[in-house]
XYZ file of C-alpha atoms in Angstrom:
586
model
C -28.730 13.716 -11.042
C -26.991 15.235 -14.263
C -28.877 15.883 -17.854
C -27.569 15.943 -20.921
C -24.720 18.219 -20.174
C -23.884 20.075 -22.718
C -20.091 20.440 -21.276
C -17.649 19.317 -18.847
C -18.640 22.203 -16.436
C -22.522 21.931 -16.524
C -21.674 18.978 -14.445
C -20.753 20.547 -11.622
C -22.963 19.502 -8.691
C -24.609 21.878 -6.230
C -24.571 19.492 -3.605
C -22.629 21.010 -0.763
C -19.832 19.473 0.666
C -20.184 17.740 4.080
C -17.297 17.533 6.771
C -17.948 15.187 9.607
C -20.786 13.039 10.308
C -20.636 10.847 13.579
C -22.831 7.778 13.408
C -23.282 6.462 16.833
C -25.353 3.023 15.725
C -26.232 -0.457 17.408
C -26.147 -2.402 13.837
C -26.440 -2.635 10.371
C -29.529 -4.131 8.951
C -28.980 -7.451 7.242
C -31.200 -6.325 4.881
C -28.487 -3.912 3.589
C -29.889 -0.780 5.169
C -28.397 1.160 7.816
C -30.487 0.673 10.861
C -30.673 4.252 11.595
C -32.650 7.170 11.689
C -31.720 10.872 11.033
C -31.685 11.627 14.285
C -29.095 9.383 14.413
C -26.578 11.735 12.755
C -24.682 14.918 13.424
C -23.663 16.661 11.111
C -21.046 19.675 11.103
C -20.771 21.816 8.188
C -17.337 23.565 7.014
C -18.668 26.777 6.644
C -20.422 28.615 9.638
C -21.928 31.554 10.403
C -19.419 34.940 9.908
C -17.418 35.742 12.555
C -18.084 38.568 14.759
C -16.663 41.652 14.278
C -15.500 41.737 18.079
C -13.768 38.112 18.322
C -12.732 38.577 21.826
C -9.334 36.679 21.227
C -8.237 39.005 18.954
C -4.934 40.800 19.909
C -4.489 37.960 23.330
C -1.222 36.135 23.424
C -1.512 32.544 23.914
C 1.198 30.886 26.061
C 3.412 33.614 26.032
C 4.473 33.679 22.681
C 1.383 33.033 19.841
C -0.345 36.661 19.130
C -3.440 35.943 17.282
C -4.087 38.311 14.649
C -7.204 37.278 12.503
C -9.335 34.264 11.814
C -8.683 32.787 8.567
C -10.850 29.289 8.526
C -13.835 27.886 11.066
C -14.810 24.063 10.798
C -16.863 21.761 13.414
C -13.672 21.229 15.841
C -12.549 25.334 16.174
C -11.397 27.724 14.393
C -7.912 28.367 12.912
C -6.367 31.648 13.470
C -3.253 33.553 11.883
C -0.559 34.257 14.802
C 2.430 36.066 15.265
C 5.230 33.690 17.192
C 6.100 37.216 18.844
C 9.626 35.962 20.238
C 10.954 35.319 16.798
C 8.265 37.540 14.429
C 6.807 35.150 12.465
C 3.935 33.827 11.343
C 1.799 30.695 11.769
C -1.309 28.999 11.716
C -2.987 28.239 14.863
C -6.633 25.724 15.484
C -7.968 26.212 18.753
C -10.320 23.962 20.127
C -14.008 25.272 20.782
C -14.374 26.361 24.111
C -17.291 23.795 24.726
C -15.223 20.865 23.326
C -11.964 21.522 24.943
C -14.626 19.998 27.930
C -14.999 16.779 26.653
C -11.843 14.759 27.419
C -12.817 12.601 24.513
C -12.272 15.398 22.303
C -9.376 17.215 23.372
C -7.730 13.235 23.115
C -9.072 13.422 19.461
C -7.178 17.026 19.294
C -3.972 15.652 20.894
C -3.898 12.554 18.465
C -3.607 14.735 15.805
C 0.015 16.632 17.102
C 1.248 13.356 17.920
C 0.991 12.020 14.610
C 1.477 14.831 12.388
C 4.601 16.062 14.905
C 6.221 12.773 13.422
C 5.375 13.710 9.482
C 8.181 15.379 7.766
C 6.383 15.206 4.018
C 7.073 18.489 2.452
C 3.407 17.679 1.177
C 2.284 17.438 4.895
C 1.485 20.258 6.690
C 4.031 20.557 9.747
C 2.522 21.178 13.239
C 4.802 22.616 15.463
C 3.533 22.511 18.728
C 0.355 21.795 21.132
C -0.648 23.101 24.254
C -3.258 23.918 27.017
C -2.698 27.803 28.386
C -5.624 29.708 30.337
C -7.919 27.441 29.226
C -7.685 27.142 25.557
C -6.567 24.386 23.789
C -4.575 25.104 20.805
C -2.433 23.340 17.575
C -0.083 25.689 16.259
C 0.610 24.949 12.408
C 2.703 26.383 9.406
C 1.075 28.769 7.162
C 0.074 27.847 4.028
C -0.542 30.654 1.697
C -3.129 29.009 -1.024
C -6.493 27.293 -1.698
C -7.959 23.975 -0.340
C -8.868 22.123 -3.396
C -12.866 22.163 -2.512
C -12.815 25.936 -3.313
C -10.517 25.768 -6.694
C -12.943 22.708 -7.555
C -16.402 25.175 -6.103
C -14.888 28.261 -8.306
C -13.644 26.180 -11.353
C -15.663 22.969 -11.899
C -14.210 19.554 -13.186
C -10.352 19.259 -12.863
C -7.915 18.285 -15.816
C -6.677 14.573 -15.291
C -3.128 15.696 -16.001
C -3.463 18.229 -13.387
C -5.531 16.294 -11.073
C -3.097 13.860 -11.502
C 0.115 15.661 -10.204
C -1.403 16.967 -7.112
C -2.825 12.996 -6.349
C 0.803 12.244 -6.705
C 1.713 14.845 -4.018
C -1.292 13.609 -1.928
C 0.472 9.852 -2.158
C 3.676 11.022 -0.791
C 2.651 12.672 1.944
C 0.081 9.682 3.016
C 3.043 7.268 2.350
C 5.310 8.618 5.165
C 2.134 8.222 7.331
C 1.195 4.701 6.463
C 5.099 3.850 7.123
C 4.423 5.161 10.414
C 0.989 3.290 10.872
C -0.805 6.276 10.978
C -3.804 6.498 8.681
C -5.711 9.802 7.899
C -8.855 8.691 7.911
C -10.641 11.851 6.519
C -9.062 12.421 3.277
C -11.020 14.710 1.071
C -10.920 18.013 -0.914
C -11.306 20.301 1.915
C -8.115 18.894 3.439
C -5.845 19.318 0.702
C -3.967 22.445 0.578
C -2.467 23.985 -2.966
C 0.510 26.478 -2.934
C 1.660 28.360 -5.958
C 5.585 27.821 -6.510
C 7.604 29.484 -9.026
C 7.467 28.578 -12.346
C 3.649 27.274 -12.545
C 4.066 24.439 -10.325
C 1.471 23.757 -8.043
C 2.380 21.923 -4.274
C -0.373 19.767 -2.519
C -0.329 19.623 1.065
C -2.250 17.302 2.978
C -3.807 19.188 6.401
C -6.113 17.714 9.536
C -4.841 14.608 10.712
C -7.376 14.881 13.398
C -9.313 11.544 12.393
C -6.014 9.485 12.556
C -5.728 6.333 14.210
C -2.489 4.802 15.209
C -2.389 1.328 14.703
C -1.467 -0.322 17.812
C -0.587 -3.865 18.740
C -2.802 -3.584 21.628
C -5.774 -3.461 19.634
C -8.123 -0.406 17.760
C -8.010 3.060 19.046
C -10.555 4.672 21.338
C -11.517 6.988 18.649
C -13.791 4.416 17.262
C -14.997 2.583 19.797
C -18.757 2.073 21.019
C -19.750 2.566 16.995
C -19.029 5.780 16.497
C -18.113 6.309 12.625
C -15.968 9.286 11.885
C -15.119 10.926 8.460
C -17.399 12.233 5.562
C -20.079 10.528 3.942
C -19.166 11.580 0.427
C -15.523 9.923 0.797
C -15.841 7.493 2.827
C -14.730 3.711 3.025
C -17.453 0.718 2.985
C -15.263 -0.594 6.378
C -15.174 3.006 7.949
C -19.202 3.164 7.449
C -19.672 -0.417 8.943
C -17.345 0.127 12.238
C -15.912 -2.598 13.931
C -13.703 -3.588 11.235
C -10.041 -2.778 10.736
C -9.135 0.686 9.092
C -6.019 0.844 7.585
C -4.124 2.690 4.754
C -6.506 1.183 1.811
C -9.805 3.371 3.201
C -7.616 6.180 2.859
C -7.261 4.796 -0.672
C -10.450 4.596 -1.537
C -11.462 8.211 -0.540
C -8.709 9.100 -2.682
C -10.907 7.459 -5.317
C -13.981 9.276 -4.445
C -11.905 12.456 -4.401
C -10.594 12.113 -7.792
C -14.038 10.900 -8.920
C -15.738 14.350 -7.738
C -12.805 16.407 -9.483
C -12.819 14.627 -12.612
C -16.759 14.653 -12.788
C -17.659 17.454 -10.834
C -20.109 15.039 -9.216
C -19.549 12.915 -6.614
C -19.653 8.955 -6.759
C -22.998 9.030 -5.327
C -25.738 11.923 -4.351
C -28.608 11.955 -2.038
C -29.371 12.423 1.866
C -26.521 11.337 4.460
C -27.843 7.590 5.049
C -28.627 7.632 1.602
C -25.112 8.136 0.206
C -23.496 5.285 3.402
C -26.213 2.876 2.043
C -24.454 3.394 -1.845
C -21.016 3.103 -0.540
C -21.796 0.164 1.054
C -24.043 -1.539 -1.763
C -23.834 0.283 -5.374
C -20.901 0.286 -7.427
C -20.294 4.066 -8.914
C -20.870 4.866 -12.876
C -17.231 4.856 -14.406
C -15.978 8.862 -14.570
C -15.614 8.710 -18.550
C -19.061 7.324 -18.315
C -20.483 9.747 -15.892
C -18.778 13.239 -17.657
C -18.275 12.255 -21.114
C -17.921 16.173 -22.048
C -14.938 16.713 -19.524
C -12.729 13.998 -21.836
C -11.565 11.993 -18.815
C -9.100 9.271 -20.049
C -10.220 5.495 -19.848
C -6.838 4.775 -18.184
C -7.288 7.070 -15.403
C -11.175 6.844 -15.240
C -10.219 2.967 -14.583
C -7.727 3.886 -12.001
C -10.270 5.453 -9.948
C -12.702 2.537 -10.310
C -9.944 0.476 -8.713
C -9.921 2.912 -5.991
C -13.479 2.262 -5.330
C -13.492 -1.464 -4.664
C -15.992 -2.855 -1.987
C -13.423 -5.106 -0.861
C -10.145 -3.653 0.400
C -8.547 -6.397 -1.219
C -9.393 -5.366 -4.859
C -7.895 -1.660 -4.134
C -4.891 -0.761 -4.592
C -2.910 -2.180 -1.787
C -0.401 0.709 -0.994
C -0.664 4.128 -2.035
C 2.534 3.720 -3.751
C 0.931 1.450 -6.270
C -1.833 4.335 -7.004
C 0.850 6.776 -7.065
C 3.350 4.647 -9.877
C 0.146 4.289 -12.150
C -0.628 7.965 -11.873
C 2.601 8.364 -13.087
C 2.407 6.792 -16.333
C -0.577 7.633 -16.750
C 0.305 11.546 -17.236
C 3.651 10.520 -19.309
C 1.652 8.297 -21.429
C -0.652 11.048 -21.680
C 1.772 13.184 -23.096
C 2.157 15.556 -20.125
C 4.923 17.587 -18.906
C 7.431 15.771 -16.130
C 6.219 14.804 -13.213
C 9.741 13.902 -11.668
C 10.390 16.783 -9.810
C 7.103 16.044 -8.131
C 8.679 12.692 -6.510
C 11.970 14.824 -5.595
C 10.810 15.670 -2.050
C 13.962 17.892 -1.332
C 12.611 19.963 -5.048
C 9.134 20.269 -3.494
C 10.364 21.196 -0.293
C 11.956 23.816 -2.048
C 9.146 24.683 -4.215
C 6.316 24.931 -0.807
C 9.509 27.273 1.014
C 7.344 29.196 3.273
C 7.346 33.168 2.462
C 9.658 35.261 4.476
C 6.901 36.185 7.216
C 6.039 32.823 7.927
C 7.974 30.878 10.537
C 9.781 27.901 9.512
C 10.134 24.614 11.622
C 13.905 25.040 11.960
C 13.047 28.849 13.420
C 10.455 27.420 15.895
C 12.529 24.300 16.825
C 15.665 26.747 17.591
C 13.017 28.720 19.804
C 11.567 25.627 21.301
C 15.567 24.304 22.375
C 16.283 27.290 24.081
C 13.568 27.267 25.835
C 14.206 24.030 26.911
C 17.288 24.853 28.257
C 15.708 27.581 30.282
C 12.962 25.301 31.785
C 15.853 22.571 33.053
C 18.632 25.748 33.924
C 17.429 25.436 37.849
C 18.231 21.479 37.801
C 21.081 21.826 36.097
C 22.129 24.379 37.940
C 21.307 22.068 41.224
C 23.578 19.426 39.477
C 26.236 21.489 38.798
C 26.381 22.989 42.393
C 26.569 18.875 43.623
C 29.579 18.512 41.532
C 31.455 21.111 42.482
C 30.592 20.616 46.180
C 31.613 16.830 45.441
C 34.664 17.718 43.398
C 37.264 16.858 46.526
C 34.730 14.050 47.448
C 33.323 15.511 50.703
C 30.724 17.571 51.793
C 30.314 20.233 54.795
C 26.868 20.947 55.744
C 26.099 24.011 58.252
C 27.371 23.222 61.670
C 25.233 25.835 63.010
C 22.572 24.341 65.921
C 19.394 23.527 64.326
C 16.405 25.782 65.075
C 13.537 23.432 63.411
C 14.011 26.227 60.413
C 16.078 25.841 57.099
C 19.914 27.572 57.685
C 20.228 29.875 54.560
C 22.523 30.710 52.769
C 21.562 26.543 51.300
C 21.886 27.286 48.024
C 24.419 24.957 46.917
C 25.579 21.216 48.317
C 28.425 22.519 50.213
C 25.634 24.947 51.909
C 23.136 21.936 52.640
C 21.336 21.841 56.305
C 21.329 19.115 58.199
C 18.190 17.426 58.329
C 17.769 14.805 60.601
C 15.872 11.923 60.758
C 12.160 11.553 61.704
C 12.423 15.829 62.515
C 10.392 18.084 59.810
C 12.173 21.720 59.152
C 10.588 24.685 57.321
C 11.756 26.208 54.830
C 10.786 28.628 52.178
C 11.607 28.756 48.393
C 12.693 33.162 49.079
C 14.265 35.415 46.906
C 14.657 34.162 43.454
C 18.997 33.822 42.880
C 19.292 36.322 39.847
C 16.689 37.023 36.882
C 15.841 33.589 35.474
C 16.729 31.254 38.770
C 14.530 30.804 41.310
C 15.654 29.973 45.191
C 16.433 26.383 45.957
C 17.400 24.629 49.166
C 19.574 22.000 49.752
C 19.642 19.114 53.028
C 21.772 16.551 53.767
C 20.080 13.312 55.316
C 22.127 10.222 56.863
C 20.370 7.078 55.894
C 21.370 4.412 58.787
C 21.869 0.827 57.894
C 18.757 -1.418 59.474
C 21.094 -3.953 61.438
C 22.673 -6.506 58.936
C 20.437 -5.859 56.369
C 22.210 -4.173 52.901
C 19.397 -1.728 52.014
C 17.818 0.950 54.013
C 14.436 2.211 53.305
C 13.435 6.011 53.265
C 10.197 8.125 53.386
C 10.255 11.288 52.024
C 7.377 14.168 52.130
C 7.492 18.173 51.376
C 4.116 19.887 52.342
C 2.237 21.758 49.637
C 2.930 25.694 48.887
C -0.966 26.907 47.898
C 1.394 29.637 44.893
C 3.677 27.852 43.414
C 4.188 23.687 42.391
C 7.574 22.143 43.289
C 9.978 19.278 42.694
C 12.050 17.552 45.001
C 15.303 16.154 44.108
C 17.507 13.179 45.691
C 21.572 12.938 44.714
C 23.758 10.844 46.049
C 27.379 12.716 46.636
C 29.759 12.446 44.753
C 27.192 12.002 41.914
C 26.115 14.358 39.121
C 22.752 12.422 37.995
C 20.329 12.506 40.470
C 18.533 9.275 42.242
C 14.945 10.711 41.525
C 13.018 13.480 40.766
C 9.605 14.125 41.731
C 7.595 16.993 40.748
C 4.019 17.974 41.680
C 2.728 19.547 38.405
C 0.779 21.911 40.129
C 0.338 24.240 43.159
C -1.293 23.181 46.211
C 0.023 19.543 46.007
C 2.244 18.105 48.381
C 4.914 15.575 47.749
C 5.300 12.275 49.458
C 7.271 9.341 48.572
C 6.220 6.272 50.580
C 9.247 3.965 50.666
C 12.870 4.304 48.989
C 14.972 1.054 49.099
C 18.455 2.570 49.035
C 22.207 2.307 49.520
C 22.532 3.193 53.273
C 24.525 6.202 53.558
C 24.568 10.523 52.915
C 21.891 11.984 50.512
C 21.078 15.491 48.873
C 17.435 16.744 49.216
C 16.608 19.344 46.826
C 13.384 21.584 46.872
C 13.066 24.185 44.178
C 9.878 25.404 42.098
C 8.893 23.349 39.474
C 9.045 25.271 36.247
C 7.575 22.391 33.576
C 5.204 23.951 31.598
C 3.413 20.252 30.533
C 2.383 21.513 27.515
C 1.192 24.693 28.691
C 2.422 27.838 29.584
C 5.503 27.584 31.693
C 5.237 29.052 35.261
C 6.767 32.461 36.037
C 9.595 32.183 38.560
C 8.265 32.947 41.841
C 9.377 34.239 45.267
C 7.400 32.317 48.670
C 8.353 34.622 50.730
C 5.129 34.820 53.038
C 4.108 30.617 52.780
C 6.365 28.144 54.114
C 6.722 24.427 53.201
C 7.726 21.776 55.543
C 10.133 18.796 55.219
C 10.434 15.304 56.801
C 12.871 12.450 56.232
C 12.262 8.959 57.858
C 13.733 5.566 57.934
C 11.359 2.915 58.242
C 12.018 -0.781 59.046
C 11.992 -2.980 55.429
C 7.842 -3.425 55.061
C 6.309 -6.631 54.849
C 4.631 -7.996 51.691
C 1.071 -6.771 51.410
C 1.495 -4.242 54.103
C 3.874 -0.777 54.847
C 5.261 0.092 57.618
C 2.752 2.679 58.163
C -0.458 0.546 58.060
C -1.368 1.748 54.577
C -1.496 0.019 51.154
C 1.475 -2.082 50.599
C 4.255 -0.304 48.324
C 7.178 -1.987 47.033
C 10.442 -0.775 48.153
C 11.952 1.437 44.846
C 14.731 0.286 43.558
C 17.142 2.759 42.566
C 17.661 2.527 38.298
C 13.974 0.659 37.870
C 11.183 2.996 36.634
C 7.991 3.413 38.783
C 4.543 4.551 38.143
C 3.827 7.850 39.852
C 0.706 6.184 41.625
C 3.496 4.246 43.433
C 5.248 6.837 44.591
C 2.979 9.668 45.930
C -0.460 9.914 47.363
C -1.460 12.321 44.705
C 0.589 11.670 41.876
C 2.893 13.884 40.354
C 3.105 15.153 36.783
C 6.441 14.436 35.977
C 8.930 11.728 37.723
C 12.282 11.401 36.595
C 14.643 8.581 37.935
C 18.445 7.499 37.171
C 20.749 4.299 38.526
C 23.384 4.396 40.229
């Protein structure tokens, strides 16, 4: 509760600053109480204990190319370290899941939401994720860095906020949570702590908007899994009447309204309402806030925007603004009419992308897309490669595989189309994926397989399987000659799993088998190129007769005959599904 302050800055509250609280709840009391206890809630603070001195990740390099060097921030999901992208020398910001959440596959979904939608932001007053992973066991976000303040420390160190300045980083805040409403993504956790500000040249001041980790994508399908069973996510001091209640639809107007309650608490210094956890739900849901002139007459807070913020704060979505473009016009002339300086640059996002121009040691998205594309190209070089040596086998529209007698045993050299080895139907040769073809290839072998038409019919149907190598995870690859795309690709995602298509409804005729590692990384660390030389793996082609409907021709579960060109579910395609499959008509 405030006195008789004396100035704008006696106002300041004490009350520390709350970041998530997760209300797991059967109902609401009709009596306008929450019907909950406090052991109801958890509650994670922003600022934990000091780190210790011996951070064991110090100095380790995360998926071959992120070098953390220091922690610079710790909240209730991980902690966010600096990093040095060590293939290009820059820097970046990196949040790493805690080790005991990156457990709970509820969690690291949470974690993944939050690259998918803020990959899609380009906002210069977003802040740009640049990739995601899984590698030895950590799961990490890696992030630009932002050299500056969150505003909950500038408003901790130097009390109430200006309108006209609160009013031009608002107007920052608004642009970047426009692209993401356009998008149907809403933030969902909007509050001081989460709102980044860079000094540019020339006194300006850049808002970025950080943590998208609360988003929900608004799906046609229905509400996200991030709220369901009644589990309320945000912070209490900011948050929306229909966030607190749960099972009603969030959308870009509760993001709205914790704008209001942000702007409210760095006008004020206060914030809308005070008091323990359920306490402060309870007023969001039932009390209507004192006006901020009202509240901090000594901090001179116009009527205009003191009114704007009230708006904001409407019960009913309906009475709030309805887009944050509307908030962000009024804003607008609110500061001209107010006399201040121009706030059009601040609506020029190619200025402010200018203006929030990362410093020379930080990496920029265009320097760790141009790393990402090459490595790209790496990861696909042995497929393409594989492609490559099935159009220049093709190129004169025939193909000579080894006429040498068959031994049960792969015939190497089969490192190209032209080199292929017979493999005949319903007989299983081994072969072994040997010495690696120069520095970044690994070995691949090619077979040929003649696919005999069943009497009259006009498909035939194949079975394919390639047994598992315990080291290393591999793909196997099906061309038809005289064709550069290939029929299918299946991969196995890890090592230790073997490959087996059940049924193939195809052309009858030749086909290319191709079994090389599989060098995906799946968000991870990719695989080092590796050299079986002391496990084998084992490969069997089979025709089998068309299978009836509800059965296969080997007794088990029916599975419909693939169609070449028609995309399948992996489920449908191997006994234990593969990571990746891949498939192209004909």
């Amino acid at each position: 509760m405030i006195g008789s302050a004396t100035s704008c800055h006696d106002t300041l509250s004490s009350d520390p600053e709350i970041t998530v609280i997760e209300v797991d709840f059967e109902e609401l009391a009709t009596s306008g109480a929450l019907a909950l206890t406090s052991r109801d809630l958890s509650i994670v603070d922003d600022v934990c204990a000091p780190p210790s001195a011996a951070d064991p990740l110090i100095g380790m390099v995360v998926a071959d190319r992120y070098r953390i060097i220091e922690v610079i921030g710790r909240g209730g999901m991980g902690i966010v370290y600096m990093v040095e992208h060590v293939r290009i020398g820059k820097l970046l910001a990196m949040k790493l899941l805690r080790g005991e959440l990156s457990c709970r596959p509820d969690v690291v979904r949470r974690f993944k939401r939050e690259a998918l939608c803020v990959s899609r932001l380009q906002s210069p007053n977003t802040v740009q994720v640049f990739d995601f992973g899984v590698s030895e066991g950590l799961t990490y976000l890696v992030m630009e860095l932002v050299h500056g303040q969150n505003l909950a420390r500038v408003l901790q160190t130097q009390g109430p906020m200006p309108a006209a300045r609160l009013g031009k980083i608002v107007i920052q805040i608004c642009s970047s949570l426009a692209e993401a409403h356009k998008k149907g993504i809403v933030h969902r956790d909007i509050k001081p702590d989460n709102v980044m500000l860079v000094a540019a040249d020339g006194g300006a001041e850049v808002a970025k908007v950080l943590d998208f980790g609360l988003a929900k994508l608004r799906e046609a399908e229905g509400r996200s899994d991030v709220t369901a069973g009644g589990m309320i996510l945000g912070t209490p001091y900011y948050m929306a009447p229909e966030q607190i209640r749960g099972g009603e639809e969030v959308d870009q107007r509760s993001d709205i309204y914790s704008i209001g309650a942000m702007m409210y608490r760095a006008l004020t210094g206060v914030h809308p309402f005070h008091g323990e956890p359920l306490t402060v739900l309870n007023k969001h849901l039932h009390d209507l806030p004192v006006p901020p002139h009202e509240r901090a007459p000594a901090c001179g807070i116009p009527l205009g925007m003191s009114l704007l913020v009230m708006r904001a704060l409407a019960k009913d979505p309906a009475d709030r603004f309805q887009h944050v473009e509307e908030l962000q016009s009024l804003l607008v002339r609110e500061i001209q009419a107010a006399g201040g300086s121009s706030v059009e640059s601040l609506l020029d996002e190619g200025r402010v992308r200018r203006l929030a121009a990362p410093k020379a040691a930080s990496a920029t998205s265009d320097e760790v897309d141009a790393y990402e594309r090459k490595l790209r190209r790496k990861r696909h070089g042995a497929v393409v490669l594989a492609a490559l040596a099935v159009s220049a086998a093709t190129a004169t529209g025939f193909l000579l595989p080894h006429p040498a007698k068959l031994r049960g045993v792969e015939i190497e050299p089969n490192n190209t189309a032209a080199e292929a080895t017979p493999l005949p139907l319903g007989q299983p040769l081994r072969g072994q994926l040997g010495q690696r073809l120069d520095a970044s290839h690994g070995d691949r072998d090619f077979y040929a397989v003649d696919l005999p038409r069943n009497g009259a019919a006009a498909k035939a149907y194949l079975q394919l399987q390639v047994s598992a190598l315990p080291t290393l995870a591999t793909c196997l690859i099906l061309y038809r000659p005289g064709f550069d795309d290939p029929v299918g690709q299946f991969c196995g995602g890890r090592a230790g799993r073997e490959l087996a298509i059940p049924i193939l409804e195809l052309d009858p005729g030749r086909y290319l088998l191709v079994v090389l590692q599989d060098l995906d990384s799946y968000g991870g660390e990719r695989p080092a190129i590796q050299e079986s030389i002391s496990d084998s793996y084992t490969v069997l082609a089979r025709s089998v007769a068309k299978p009836q409907e509800g059965t296969s021709s080997t007794g088990e579960e029916a599975v419909p005959a693939a169609r070449v060109g028609v995309e399948r579910k992996c489920a449908e395609w191997t006994k234990n599904p593969p990571a990746r499959i891949g498939r192209r008509s004909r």
